[in-house]
PDB file of C-alpha atoms in Angstrom:
ATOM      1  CA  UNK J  23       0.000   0.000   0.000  1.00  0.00           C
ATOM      2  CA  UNK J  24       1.597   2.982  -1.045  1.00  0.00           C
ATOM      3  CA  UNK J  25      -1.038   5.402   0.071  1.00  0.00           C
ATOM      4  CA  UNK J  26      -0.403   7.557   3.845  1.00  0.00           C
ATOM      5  CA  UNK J  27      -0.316   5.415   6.692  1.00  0.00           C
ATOM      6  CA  UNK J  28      -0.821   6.498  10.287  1.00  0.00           C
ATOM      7  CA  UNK J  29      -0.389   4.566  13.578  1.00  0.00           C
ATOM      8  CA  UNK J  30      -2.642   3.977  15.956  1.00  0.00           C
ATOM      9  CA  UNK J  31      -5.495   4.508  14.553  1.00  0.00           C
ATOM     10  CA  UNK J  32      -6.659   4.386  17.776  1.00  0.00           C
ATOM     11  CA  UNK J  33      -6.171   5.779  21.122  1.00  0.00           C
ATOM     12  CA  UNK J  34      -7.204   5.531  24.133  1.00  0.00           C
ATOM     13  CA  UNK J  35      -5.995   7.960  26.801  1.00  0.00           C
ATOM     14  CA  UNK J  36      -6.507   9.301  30.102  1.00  0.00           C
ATOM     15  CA  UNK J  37      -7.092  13.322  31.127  1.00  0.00           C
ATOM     16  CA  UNK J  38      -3.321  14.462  31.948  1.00  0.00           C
ATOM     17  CA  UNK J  39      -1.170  11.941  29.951  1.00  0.00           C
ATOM     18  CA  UNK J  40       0.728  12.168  27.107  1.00  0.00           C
ATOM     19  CA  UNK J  41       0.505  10.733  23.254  1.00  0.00           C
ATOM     20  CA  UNK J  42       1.905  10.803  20.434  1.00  0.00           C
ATOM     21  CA  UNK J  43       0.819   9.289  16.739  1.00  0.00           C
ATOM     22  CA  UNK J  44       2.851   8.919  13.853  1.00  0.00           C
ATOM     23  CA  UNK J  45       2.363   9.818  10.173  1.00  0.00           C
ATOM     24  CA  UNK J  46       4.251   7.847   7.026  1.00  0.00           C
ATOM     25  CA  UNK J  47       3.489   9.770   3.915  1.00  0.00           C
ATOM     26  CA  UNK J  48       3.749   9.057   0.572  1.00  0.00           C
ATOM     27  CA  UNK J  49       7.202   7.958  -0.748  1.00  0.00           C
ATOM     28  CA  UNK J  50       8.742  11.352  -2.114  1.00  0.00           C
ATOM     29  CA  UNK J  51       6.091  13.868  -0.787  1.00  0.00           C
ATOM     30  CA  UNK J  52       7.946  16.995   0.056  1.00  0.00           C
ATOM     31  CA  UNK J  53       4.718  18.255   1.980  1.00  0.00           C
ATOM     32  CA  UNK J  54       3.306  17.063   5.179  1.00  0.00           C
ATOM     33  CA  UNK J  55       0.261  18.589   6.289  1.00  0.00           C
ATOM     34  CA  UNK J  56      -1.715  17.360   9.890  1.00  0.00           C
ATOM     35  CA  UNK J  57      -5.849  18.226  10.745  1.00  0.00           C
ATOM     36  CA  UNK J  58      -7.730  17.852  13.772  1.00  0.00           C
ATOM     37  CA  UNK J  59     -11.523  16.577  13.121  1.00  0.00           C
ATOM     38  CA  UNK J  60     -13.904  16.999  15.601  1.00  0.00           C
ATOM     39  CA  UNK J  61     -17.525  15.848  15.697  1.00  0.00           C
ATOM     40  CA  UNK J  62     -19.690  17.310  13.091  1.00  0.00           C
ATOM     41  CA  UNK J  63     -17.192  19.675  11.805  1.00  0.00           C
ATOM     42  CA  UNK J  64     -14.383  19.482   9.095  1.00  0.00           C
ATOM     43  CA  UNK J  65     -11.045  18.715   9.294  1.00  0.00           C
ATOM     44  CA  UNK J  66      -9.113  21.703  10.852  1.00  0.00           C
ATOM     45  CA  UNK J  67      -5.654  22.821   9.571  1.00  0.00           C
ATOM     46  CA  UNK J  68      -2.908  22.362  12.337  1.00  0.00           C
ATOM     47  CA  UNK J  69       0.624  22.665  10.765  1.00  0.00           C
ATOM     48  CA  UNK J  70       2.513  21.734   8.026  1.00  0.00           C
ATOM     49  CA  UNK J  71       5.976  20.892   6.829  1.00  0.00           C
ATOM     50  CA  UNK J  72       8.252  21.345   3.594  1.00  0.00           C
ATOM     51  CA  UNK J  73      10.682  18.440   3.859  1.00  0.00           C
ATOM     52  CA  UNK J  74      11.553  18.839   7.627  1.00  0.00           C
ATOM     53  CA  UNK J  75      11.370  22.409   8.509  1.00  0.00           C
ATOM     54  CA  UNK J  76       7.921  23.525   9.799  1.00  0.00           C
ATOM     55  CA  UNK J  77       6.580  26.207   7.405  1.00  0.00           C
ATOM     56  CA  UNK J  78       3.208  26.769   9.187  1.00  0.00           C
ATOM     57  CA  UNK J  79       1.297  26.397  12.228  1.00  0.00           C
ATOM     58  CA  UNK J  80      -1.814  27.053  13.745  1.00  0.00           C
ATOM     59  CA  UNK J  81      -3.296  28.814  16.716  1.00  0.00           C
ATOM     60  CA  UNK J  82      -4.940  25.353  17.219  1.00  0.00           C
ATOM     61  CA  UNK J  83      -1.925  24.474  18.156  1.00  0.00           C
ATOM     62  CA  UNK J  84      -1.193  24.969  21.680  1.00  0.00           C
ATOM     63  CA  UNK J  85       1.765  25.275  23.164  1.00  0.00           C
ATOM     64  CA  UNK J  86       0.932  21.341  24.749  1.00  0.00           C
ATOM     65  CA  UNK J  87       0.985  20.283  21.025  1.00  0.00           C
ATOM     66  CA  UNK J  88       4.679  19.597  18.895  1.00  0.00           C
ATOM     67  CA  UNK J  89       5.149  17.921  15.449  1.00  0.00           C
ATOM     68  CA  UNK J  90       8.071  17.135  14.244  1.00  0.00           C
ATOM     69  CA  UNK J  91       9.549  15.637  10.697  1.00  0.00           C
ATOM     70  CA  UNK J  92      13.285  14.835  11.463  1.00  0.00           C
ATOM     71  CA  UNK J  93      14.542  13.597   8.306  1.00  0.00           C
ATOM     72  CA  UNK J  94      11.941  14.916   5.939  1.00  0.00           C
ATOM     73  CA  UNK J  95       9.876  11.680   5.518  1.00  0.00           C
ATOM     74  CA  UNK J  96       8.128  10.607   8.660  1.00  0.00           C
ATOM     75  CA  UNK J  97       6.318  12.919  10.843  1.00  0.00           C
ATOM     76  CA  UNK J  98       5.088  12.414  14.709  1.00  0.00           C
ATOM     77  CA  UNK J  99       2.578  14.494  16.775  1.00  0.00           C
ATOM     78  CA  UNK J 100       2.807  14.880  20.531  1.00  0.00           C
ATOM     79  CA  UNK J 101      -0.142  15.814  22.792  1.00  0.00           C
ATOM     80  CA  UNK J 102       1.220  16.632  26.383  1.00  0.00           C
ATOM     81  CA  UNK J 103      -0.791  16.888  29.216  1.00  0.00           C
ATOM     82  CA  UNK J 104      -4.222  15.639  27.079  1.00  0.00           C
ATOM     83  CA  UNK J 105      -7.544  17.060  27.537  1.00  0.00           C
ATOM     84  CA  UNK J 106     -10.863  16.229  27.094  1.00  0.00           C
ATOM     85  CA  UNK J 107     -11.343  18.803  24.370  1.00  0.00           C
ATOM     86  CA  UNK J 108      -8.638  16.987  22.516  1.00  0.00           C
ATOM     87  CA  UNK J 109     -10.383  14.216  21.556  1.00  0.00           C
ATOM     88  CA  UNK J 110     -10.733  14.015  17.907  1.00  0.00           C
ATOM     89  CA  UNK J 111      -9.365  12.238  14.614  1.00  0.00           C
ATOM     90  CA  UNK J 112      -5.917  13.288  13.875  1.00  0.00           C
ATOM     91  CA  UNK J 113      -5.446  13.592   9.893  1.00  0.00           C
ATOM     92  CA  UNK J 114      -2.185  13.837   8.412  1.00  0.00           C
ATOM     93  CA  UNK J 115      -1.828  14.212   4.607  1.00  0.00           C
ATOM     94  CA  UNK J 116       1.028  14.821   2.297  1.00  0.00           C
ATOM     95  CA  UNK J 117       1.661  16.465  -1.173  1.00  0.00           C
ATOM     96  CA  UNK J 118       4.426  16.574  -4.194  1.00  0.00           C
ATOM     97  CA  UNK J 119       3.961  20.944  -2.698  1.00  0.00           C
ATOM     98  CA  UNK J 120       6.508  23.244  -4.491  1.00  0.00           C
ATOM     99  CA  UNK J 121       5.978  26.869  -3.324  1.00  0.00           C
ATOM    100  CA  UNK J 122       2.333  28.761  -1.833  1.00  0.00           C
ATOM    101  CA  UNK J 123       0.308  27.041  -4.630  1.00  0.00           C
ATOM    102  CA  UNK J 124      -2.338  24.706  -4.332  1.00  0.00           C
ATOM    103  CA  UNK J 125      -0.822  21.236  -4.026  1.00  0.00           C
ATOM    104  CA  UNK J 126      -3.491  17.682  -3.976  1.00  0.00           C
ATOM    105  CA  UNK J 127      -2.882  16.775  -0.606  1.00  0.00           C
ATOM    106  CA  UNK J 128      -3.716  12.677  -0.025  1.00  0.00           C
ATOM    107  CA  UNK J 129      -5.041  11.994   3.158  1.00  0.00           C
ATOM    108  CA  UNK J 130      -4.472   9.110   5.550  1.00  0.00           C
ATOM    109  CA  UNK J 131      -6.698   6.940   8.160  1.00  0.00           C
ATOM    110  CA  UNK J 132      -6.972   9.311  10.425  1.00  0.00           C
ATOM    111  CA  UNK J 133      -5.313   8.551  14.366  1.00  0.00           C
ATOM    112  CA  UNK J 134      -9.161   8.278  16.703  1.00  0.00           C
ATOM    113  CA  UNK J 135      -7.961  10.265  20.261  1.00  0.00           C
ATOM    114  CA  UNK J 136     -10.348   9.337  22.761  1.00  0.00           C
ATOM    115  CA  UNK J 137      -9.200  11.463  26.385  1.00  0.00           C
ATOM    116  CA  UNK J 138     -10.918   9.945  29.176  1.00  0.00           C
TER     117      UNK J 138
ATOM    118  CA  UNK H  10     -15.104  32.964  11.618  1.00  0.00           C
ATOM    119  CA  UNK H  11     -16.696  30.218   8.987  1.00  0.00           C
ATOM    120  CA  UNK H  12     -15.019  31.011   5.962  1.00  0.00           C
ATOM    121  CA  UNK H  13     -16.160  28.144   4.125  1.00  0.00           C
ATOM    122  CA  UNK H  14     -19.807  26.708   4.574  1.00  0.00           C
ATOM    123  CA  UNK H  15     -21.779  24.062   3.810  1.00  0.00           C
ATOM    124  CA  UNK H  16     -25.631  25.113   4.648  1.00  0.00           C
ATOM    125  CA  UNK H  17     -27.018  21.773   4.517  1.00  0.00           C
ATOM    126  CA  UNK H  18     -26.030  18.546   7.003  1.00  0.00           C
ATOM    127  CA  UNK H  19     -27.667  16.298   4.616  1.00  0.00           C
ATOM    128  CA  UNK H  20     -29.542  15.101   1.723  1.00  0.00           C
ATOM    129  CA  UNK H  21     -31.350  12.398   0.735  1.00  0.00           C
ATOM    130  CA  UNK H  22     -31.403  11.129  -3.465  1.00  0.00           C
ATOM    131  CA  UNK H  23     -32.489   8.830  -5.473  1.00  0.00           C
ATOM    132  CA  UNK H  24     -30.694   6.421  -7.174  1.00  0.00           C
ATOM    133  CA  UNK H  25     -30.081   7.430 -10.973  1.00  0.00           C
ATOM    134  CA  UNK H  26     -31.312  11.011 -10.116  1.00  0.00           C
ATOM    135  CA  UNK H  27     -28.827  14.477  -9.777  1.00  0.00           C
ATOM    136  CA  UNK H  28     -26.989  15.326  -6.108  1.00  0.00           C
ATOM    137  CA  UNK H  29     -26.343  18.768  -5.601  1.00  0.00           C
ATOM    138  CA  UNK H  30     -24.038  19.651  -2.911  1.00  0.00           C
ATOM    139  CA  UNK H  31     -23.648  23.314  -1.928  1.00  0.00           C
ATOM    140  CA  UNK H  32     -21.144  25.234  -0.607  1.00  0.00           C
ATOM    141  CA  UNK H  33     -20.339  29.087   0.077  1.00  0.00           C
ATOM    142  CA  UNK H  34     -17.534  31.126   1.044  1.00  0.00           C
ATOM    143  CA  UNK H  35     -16.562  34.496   2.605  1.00  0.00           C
ATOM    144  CA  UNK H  36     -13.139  35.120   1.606  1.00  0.00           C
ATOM    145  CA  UNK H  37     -11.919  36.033  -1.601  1.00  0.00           C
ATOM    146  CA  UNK H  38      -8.030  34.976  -1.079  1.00  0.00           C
ATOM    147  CA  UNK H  39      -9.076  31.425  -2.462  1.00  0.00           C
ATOM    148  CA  UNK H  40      -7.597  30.506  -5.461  1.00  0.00           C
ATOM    149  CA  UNK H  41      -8.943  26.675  -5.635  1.00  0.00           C
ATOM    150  CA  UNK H  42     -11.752  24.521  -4.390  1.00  0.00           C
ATOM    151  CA  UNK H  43     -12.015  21.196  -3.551  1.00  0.00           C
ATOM    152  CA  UNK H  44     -14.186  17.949  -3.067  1.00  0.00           C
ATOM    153  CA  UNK H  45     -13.671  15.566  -0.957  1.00  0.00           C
ATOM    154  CA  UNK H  46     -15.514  12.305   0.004  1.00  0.00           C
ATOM    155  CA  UNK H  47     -15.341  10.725   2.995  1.00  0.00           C
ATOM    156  CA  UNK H  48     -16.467   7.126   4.039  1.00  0.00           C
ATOM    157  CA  UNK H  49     -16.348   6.120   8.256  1.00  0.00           C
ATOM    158  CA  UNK H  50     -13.157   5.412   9.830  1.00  0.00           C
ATOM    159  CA  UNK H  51     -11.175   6.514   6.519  1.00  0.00           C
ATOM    160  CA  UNK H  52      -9.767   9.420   5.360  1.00  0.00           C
ATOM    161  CA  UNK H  53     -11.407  11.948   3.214  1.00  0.00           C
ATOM    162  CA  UNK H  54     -10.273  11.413  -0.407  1.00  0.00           C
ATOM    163  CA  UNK H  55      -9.901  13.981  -3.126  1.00  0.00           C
ATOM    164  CA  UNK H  56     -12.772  13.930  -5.285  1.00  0.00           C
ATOM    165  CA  UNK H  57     -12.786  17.224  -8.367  1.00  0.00           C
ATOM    166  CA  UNK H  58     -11.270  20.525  -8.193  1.00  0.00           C
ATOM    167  CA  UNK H  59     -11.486  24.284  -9.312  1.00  0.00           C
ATOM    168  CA  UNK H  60      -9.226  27.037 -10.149  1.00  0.00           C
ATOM    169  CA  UNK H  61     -11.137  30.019  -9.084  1.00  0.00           C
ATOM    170  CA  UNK H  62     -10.554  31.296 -12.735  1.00  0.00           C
ATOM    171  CA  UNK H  63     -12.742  29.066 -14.246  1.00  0.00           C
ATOM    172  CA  UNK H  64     -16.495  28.034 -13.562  1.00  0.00           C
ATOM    173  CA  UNK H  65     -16.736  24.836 -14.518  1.00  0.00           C
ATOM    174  CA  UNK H  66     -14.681  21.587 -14.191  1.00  0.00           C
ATOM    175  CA  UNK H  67     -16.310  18.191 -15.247  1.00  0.00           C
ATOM    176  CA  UNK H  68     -15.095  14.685 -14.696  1.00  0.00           C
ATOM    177  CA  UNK H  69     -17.026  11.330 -15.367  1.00  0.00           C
ATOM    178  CA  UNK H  70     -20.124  11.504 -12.972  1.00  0.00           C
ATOM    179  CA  UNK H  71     -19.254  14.666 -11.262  1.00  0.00           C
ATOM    180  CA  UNK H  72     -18.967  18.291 -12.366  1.00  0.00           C
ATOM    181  CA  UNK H  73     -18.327  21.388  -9.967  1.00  0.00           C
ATOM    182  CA  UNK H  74     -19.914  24.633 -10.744  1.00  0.00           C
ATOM    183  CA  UNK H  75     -18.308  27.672  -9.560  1.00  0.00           C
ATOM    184  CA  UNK H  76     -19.877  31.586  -9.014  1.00  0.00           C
ATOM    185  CA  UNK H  77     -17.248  33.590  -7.808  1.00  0.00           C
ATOM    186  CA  UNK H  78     -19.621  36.796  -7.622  1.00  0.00           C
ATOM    187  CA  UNK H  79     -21.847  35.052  -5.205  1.00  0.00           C
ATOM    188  CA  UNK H  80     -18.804  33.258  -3.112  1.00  0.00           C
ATOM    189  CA  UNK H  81     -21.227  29.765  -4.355  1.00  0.00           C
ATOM    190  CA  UNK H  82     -19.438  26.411  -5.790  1.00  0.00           C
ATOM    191  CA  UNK H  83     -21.636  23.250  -6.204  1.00  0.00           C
ATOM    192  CA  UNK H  84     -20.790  20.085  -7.028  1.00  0.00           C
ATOM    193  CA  UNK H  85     -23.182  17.743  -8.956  1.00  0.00           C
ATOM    194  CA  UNK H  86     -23.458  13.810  -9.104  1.00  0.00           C
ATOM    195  CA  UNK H  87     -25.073  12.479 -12.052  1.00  0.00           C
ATOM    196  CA  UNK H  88     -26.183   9.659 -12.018  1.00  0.00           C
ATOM    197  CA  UNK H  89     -26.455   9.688  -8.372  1.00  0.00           C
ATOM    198  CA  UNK H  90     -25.529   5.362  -7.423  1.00  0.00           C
ATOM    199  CA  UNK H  91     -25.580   3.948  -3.664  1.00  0.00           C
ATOM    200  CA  UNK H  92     -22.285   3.827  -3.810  1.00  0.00           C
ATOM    201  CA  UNK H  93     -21.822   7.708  -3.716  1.00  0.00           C
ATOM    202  CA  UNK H  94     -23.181   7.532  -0.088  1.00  0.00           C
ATOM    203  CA  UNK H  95     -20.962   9.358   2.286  1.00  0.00           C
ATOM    204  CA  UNK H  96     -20.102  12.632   3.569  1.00  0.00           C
ATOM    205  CA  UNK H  97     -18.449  15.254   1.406  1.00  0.00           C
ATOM    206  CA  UNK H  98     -16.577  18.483   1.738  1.00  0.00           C
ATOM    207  CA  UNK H  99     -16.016  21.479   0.378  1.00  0.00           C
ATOM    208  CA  UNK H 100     -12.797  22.730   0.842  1.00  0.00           C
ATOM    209  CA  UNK H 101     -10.813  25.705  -0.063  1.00  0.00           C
ATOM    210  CA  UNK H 102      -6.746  26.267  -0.572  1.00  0.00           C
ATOM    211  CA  UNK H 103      -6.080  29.574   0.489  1.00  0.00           C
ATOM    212  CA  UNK H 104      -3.454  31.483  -2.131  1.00  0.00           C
ATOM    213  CA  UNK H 105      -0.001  31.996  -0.512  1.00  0.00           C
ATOM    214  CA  UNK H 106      -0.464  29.600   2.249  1.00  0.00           C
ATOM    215  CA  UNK H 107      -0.075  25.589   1.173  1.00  0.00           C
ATOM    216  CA  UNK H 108      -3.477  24.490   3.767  1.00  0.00           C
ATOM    217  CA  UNK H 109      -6.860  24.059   3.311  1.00  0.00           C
ATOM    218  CA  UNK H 110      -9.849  25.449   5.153  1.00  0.00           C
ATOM    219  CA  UNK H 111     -12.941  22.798   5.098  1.00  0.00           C
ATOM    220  CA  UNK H 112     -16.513  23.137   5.610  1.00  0.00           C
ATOM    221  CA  UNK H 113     -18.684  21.565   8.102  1.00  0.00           C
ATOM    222  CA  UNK H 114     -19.384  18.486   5.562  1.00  0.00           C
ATOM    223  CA  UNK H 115     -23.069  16.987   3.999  1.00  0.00           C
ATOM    224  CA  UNK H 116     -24.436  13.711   4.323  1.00  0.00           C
ATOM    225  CA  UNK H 117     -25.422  12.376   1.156  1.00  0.00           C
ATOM    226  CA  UNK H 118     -27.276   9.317   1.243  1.00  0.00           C
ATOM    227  CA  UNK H 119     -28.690   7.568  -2.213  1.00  0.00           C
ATOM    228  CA  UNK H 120     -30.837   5.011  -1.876  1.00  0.00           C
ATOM    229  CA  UNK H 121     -32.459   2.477  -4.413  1.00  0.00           C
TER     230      UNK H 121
END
């Protein structure tokens, strides 16, 4: 399966600890891109990355919240200190993305946070 | 601040019959649109796109209609088939930036 892969797919947490998921994208995609979905709304735009450096974040993205992309392929996302309010499906996606122009961006599974 | 918005939660078609899906936006900074289908426990997966310079784009079963003076896209399913049941978004790629702001999503079920 060449497609995005993300592990878990599910998670199962309690209030206060931390996680962290992990995003494989598609084999030479310069772009990663990672979404929060929450119930009845759309995805949500949390940050993205051009190779590994971090081009853009969002103020979703509290200061409990890192992503990282060490090497420019893989990408992991850390939740410290979880929340109820984070519960949510975790999207990642990735893209062939050259400059600010619109780039298809493939989505994966989706990583289910359940904070208990 | 809903910049992109999808009025209605769901809809209900016929098989064989047209599915319009709706959409409007607020900001004109938007220089493509998007479709995207999403079945439980996956992913949502690209479906048609639009550069905001044109105001049509057809493929196969689906074409997407855009308006930019009334901030309206649409996408339309003909022939509507069961298989087309799922949710879909509208989504929006914001020029400059490389992300994309999503509506809220509509249920389309078709059913025999």
């Amino acid at each position: 399966d060449t497609g995005v892969s993300q592990n878990p797919r599910h998670k199962i947490t309690k209030r206060g600890q931390n996680v962290t998921f992990r995003c494989d994208p598609i084999s030479e995609h310069n772009r990663l891109y990672w979404y929060r979905q929450t119930l009845g709304q759309g995805p949500e735009f949390l940050t993205y990355f051009q190779n590994e450096a971090q081009l853009e974040k969002s103020r979703l993205l509290s200061d409990r919240f890192s992503a990282e992309r060490p090497k420019g392929s893989f990408s992991t996302l850390e939740i410290q200190r979880t929340e109820q309010g984070d519960s949510a499906m975790y999207l990642c996606a990735s893209s062939v993305g050259q400059g600010r122009v619109y780039n298809e961006q493939f989505f994966g599974p989706g990583t289910r946070l359940t904070v208990l | 601040d809903q910049q992109v918005k999808q009025n209605s939660p769901s809809l209900s078609v016929q098989e064989g019959r047209i599915s319009i899906l709706n959409c409007d936006y607020t900001n004109s900074m938007f220089d493509y649109f998007l479709w995207y289908k999403k079945y439980p426990a996956e992913g949502p997966t690209f479906l048609i796109s639009i550069s905001s310079i044109k105001d049509k784009n057809e493929d196969g079963r689906f074409t997407v209609f855009l308006n930019k003076s009334a901030k309206h896209l649409s996408l339309h399913i003909v022939p509507s088939q069961p298989g087309d049941s799922a949710v879909y978004f509208c989504a929006a790629h914001r020029l400059n930036t490389d992300k994309l702001i999503f509506g809220t999503g509509t249920r389309l079920q078709v059913f025999p």
